[in-house]
CSV table of N, CA and C in Angstrom, one decimal:
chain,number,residue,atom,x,y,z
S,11,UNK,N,-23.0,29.4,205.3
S,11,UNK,CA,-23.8,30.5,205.0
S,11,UNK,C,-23.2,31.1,203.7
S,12,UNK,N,-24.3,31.4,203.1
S,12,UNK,CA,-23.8,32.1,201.1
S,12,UNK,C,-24.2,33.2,201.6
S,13,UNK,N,-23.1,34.2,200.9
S,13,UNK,CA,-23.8,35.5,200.6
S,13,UNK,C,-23.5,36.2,199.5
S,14,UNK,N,-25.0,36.6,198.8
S,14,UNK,CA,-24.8,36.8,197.5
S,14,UNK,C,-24.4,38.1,197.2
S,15,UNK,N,-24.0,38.5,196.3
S,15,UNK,CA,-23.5,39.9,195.7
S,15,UNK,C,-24.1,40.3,194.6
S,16,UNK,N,-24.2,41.3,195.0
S,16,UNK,CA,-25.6,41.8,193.9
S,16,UNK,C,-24.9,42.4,192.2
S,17,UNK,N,-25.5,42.2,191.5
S,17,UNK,CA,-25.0,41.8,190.3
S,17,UNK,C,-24.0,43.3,190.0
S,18,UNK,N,-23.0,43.2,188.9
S,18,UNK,CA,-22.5,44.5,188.4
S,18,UNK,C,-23.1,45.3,187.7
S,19,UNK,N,-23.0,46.8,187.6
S,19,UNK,CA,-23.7,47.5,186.7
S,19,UNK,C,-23.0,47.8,186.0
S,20,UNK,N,-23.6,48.2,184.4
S,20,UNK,CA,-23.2,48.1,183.4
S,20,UNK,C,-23.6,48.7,182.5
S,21,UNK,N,-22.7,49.9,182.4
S,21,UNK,CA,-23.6,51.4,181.2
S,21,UNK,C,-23.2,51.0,180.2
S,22,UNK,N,-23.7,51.0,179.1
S,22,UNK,CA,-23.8,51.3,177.5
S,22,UNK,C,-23.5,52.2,177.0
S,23,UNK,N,-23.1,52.3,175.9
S,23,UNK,CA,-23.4,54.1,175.4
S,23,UNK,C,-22.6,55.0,175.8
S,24,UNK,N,-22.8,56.1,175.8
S,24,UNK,CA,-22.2,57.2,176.0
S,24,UNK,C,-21.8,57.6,177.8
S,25,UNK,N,-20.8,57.7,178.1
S,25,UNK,CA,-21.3,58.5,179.6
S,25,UNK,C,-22.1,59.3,179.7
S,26,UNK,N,-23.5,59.9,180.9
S,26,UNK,CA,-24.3,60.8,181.1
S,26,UNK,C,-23.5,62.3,180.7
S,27,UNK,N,-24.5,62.9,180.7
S,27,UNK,CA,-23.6,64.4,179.8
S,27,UNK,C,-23.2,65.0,181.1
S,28,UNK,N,-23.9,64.8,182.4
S,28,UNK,CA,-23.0,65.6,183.6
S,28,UNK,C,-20.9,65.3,184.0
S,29,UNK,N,-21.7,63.6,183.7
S,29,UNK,CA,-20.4,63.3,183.7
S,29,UNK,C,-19.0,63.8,182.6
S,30,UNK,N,-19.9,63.9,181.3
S,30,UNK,CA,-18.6,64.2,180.5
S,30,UNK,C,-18.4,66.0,180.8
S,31,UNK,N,-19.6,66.8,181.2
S,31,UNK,CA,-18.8,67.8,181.5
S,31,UNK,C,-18.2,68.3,182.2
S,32,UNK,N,-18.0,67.7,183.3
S,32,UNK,CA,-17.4,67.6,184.3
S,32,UNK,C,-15.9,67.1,183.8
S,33,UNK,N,-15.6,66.3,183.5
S,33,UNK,CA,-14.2,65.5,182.7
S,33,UNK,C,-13.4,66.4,181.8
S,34,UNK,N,-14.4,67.1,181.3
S,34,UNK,CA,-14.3,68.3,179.8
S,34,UNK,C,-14.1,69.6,180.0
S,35,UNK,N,-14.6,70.2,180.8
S,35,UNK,CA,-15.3,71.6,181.4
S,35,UNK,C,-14.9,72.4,180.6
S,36,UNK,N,-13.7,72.7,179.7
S,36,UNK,CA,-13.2,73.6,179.0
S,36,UNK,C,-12.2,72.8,178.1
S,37,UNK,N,-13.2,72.6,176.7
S,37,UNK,CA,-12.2,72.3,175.8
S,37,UNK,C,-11.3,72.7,174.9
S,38,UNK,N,-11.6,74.4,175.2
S,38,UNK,CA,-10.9,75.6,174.4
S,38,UNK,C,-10.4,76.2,175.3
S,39,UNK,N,-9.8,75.7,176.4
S,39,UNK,CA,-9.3,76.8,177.5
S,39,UNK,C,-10.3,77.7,178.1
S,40,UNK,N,-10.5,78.5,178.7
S,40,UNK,CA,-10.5,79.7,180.2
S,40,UNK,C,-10.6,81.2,179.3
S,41,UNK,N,-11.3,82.1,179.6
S,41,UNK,CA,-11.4,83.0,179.2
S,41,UNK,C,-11.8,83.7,180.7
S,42,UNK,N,-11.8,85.4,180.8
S,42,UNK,CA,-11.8,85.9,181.9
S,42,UNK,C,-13.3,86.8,181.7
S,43,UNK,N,-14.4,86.8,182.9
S,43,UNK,CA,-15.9,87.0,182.5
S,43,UNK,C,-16.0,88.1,183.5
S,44,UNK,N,-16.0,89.6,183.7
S,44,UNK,CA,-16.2,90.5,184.5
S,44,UNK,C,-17.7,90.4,185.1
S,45,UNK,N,-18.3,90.0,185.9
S,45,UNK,CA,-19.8,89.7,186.5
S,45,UNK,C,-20.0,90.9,186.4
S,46,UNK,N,-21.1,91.7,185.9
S,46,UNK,CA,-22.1,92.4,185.5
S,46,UNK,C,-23.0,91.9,186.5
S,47,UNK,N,-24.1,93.4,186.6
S,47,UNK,CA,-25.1,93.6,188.0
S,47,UNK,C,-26.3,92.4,187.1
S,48,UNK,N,-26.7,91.8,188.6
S,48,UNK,CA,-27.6,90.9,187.7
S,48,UNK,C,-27.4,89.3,187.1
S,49,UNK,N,-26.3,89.4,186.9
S,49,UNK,CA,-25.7,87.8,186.7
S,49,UNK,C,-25.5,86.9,187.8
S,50,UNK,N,-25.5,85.4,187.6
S,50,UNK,CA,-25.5,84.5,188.4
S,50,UNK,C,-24.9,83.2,187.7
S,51,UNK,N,-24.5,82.6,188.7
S,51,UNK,CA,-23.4,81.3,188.3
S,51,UNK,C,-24.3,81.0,187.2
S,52,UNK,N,-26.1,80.3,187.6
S,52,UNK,CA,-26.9,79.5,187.0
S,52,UNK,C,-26.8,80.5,185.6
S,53,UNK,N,-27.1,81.7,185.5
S,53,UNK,CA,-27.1,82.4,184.5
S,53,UNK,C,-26.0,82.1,183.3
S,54,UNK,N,-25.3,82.1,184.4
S,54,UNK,CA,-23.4,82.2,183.2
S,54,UNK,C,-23.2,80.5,182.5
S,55,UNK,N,-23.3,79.5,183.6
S,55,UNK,CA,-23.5,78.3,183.2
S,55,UNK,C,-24.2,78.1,181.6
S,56,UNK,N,-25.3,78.9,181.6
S,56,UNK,CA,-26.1,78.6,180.6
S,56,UNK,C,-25.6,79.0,179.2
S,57,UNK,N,-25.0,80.5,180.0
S,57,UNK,CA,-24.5,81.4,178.9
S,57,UNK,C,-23.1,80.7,177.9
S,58,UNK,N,-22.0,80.4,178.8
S,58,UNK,CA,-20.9,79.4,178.4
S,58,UNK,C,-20.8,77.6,178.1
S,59,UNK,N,-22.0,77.4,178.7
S,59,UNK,CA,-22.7,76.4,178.2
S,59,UNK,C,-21.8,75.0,179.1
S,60,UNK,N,-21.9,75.2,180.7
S,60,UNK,CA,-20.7,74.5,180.9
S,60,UNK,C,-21.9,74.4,182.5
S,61,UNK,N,-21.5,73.8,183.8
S,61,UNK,CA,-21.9,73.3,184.9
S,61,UNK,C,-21.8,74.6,186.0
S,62,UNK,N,-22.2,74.8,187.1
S,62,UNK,CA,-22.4,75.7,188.1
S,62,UNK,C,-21.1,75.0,188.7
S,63,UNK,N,-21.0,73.8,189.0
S,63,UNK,CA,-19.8,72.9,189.9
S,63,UNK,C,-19.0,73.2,189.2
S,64,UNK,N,-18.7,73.6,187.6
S,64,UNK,CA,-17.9,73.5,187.4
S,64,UNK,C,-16.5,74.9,187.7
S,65,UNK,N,-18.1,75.8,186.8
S,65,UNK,CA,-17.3,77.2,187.3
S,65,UNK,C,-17.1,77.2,189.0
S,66,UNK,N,-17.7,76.8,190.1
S,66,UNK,CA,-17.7,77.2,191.2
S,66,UNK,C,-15.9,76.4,191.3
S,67,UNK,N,-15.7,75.1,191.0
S,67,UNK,CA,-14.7,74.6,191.5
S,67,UNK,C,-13.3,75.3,190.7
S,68,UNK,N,-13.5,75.9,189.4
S,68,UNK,CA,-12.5,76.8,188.6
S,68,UNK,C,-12.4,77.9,189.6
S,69,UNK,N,-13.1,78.6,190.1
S,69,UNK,CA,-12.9,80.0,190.7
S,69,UNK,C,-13.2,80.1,192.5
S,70,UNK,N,-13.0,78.7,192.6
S,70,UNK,CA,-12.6,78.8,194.2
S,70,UNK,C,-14.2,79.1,195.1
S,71,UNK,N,-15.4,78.9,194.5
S,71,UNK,CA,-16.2,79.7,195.0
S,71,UNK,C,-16.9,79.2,196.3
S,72,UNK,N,-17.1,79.9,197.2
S,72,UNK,CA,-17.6,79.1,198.2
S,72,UNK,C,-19.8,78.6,198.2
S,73,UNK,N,-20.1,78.0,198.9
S,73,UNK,CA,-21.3,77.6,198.8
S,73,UNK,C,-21.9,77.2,197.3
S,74,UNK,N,-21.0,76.7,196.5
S,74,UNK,CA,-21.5,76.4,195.4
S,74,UNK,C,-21.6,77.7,194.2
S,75,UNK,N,-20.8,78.6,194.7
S,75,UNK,CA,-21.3,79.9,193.7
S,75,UNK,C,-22.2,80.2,193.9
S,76,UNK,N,-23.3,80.1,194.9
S,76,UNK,CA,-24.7,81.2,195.4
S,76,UNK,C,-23.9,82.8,195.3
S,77,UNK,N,-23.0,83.2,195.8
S,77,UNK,CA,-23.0,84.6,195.9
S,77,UNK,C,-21.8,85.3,194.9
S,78,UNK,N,-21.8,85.8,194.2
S,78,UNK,CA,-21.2,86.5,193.6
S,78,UNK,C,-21.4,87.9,193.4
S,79,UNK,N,-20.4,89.2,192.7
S,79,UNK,CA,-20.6,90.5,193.1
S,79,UNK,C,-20.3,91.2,192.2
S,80,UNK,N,-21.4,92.2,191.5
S,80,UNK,CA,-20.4,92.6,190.3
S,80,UNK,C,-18.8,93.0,190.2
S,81,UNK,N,-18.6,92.9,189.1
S,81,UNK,CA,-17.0,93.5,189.2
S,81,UNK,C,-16.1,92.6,189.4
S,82,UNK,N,-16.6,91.2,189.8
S,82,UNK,CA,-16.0,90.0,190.1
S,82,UNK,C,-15.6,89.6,188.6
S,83,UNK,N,-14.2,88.9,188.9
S,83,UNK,CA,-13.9,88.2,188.0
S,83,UNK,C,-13.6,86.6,188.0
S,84,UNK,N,-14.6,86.1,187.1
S,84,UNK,CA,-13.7,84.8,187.2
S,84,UNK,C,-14.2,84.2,185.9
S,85,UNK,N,-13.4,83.1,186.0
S,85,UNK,CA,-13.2,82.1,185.0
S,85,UNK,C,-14.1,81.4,184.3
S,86,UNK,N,-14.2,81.3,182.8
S,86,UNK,CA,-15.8,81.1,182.0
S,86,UNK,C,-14.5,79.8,181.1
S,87,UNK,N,-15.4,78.8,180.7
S,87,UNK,CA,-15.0,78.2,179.9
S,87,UNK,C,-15.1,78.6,178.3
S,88,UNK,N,-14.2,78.5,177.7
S,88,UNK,CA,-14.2,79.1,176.4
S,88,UNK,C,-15.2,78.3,175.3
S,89,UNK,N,-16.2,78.9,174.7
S,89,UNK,CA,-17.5,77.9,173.6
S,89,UNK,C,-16.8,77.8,172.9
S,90,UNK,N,-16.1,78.4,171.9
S,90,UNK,CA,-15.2,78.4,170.6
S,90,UNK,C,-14.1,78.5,170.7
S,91,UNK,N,-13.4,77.5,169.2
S,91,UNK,CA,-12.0,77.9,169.7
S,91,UNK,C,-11.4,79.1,169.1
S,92,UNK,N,-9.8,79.6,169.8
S,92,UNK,CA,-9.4,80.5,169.7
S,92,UNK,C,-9.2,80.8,168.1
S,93,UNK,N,-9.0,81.9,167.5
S,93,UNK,CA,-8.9,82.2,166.7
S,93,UNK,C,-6.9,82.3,166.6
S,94,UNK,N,-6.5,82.0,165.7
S,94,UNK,CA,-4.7,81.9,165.5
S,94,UNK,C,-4.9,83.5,165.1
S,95,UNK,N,-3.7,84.6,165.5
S,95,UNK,CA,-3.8,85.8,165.6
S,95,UNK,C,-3.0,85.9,164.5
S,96,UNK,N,-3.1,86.3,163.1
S,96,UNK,CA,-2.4,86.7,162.5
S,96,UNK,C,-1.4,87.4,162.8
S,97,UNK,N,0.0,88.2,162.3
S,97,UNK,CA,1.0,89.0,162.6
S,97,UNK,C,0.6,90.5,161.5
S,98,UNK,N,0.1,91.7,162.6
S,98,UNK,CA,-0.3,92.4,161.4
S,98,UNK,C,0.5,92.8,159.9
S,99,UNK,N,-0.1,93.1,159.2
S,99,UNK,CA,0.5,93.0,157.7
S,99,UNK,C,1.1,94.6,157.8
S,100,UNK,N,2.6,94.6,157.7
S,100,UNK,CA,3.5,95.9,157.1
S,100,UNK,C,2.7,97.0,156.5
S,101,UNK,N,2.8,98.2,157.2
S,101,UNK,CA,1.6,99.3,155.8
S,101,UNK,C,2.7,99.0,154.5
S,102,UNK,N,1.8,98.9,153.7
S,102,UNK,CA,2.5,99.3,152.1
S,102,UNK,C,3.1,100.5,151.9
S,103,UNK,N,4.2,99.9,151.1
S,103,UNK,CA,5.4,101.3,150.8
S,103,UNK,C,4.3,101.9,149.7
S,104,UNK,N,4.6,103.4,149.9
S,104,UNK,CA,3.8,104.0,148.7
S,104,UNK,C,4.5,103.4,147.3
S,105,UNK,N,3.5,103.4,146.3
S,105,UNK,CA,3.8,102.9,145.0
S,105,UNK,C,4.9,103.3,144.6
S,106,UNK,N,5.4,102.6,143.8
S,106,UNK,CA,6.2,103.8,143.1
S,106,UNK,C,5.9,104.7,142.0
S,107,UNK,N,6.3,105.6,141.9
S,107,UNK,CA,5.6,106.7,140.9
S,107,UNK,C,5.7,106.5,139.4
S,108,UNK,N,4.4,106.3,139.0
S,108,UNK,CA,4.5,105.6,137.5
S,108,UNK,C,5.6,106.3,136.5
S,109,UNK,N,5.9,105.3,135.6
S,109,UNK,CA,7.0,106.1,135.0
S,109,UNK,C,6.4,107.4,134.3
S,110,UNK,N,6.9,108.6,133.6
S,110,UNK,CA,6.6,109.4,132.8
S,110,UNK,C,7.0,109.2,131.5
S,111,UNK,N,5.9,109.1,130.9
S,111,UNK,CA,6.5,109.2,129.5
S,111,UNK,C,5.7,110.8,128.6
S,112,UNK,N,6.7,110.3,127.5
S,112,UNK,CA,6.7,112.1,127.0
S,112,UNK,C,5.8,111.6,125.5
S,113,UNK,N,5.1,112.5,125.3
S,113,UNK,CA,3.6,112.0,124.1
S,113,UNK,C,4.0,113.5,123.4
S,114,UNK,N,4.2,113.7,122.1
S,114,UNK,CA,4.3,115.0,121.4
S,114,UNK,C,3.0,115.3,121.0
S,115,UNK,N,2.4,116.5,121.5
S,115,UNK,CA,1.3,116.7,121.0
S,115,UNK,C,1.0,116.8,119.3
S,116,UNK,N,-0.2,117.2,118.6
S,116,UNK,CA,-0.5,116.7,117.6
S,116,UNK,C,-1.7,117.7,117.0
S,117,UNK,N,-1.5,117.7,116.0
S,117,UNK,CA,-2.5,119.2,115.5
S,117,UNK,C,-4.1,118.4,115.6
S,118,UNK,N,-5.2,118.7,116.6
S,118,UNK,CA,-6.2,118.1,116.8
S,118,UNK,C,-6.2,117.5,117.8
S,119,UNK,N,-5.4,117.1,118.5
S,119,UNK,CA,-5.2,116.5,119.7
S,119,UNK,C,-6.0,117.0,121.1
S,120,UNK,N,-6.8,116.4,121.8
S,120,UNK,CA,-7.2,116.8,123.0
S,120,UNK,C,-6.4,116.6,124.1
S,121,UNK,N,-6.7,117.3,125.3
S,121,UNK,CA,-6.2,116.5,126.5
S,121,UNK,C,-6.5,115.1,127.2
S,122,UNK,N,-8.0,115.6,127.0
S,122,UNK,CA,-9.2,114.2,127.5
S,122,UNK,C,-9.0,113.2,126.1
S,123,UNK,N,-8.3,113.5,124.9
S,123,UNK,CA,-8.2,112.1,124.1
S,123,UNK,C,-6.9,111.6,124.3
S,124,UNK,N,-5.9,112.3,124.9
S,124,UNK,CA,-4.7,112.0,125.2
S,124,UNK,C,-4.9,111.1,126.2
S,125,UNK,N,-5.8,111.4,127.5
S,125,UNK,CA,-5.6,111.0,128.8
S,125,UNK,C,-6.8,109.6,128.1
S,126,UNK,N,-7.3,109.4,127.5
S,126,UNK,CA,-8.2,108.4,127.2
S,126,UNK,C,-7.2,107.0,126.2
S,127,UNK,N,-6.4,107.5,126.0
S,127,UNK,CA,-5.6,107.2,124.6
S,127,UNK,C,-4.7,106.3,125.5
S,128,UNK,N,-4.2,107.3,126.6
S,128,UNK,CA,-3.1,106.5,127.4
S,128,UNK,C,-3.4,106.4,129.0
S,129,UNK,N,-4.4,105.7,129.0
S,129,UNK,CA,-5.2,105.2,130.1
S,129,UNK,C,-5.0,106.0,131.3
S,130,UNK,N,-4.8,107.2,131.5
S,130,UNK,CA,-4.7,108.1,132.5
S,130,UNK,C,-5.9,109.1,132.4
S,131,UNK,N,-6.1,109.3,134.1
S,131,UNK,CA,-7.3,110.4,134.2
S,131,UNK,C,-6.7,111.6,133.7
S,132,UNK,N,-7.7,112.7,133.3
S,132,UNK,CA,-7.4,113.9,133.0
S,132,UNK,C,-6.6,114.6,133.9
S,133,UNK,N,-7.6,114.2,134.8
S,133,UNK,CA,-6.9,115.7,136.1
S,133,UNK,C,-5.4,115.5,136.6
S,134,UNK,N,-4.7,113.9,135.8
S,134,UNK,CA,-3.1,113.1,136.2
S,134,UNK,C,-2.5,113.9,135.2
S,135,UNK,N,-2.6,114.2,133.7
S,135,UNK,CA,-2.6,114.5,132.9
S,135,UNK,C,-2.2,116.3,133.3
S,136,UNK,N,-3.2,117.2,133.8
S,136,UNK,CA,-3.6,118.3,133.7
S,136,UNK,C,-2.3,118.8,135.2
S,137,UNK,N,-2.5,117.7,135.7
S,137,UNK,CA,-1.4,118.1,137.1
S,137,UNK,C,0.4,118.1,136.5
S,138,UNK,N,0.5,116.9,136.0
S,138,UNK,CA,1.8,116.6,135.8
S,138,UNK,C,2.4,117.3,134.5
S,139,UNK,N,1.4,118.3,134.2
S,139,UNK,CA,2.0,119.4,132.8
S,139,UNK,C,1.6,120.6,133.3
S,140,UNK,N,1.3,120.4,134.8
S,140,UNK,CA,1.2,122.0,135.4
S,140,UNK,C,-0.2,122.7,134.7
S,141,UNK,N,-0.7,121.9,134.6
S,141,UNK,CA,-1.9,122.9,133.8
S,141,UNK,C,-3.6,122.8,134.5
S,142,UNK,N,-4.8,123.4,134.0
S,142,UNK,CA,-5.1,123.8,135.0
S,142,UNK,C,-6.7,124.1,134.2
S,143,UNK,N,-7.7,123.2,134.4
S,143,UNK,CA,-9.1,123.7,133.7
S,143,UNK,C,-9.3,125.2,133.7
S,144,UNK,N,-9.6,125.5,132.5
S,144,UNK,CA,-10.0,127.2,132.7
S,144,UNK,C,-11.4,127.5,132.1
């Protein structure tokens, strides 16, 4: 007696996309998703872009993730990757205080052509000689 065996099967191509998400589920890590009134696995799935099986088997859920409650937390796969956190940057020391230099006034001389002359505002001008628009 022969008995035949039925031939092997044989994908091509890519694995089906259930399969690769399932393999994949979070290529960026886990992020933490507070359920809001109204939300559902199928909802969130769509939202993070990832399987109902998948979050249900991340977060323990029973019945496939049918019930969930606001206020609940659980585990979302992350769409994007994380961002590298820079180390905040030092506040800047205040400048240092431009040097002073000394300008001898001049018969015809303005303030505003002084302060124009040597690239300072008037009112820097009018403060640091104690003086005062009248």
């Amino acid at each position: 007696m022969v008995v035949a065996h039925p031939p092997a099967v044989v994908h091509a191509g890519p694995p089906p996309t259930a399969v690769h998400q399932s393999a994949h589920p979070a290529p960026y890590g886990w992020q933490l998703h507070v359920v809001r009134r109204g939300e559902s696995v199928s909802a969130l799935s769509i939202t993070y872009r990832t399987t109902i099986s998948a979050i249900a088997a991340k977060n323990h859920l029973r019945d496939g993730g049918r019930l969930i409650a606001p206020g609940q937390k659980l585990w979302m796969p992350r769409t994007t990757p994380v961002q590298a956190v820079k180390p905040a940057a030092k506040p800047a020391a205040k400048p240092a205080p431009a040097p002073r230099r000394t300008y001898l006034v001049r018969a015809g001389d303005t303030l505003s052509h002084i302060a124009v002359a040597h690239e300072v505002p008037l009112a820097a001008v009018l403060k640091l000689n104690r003086m005062q628009m009248s």
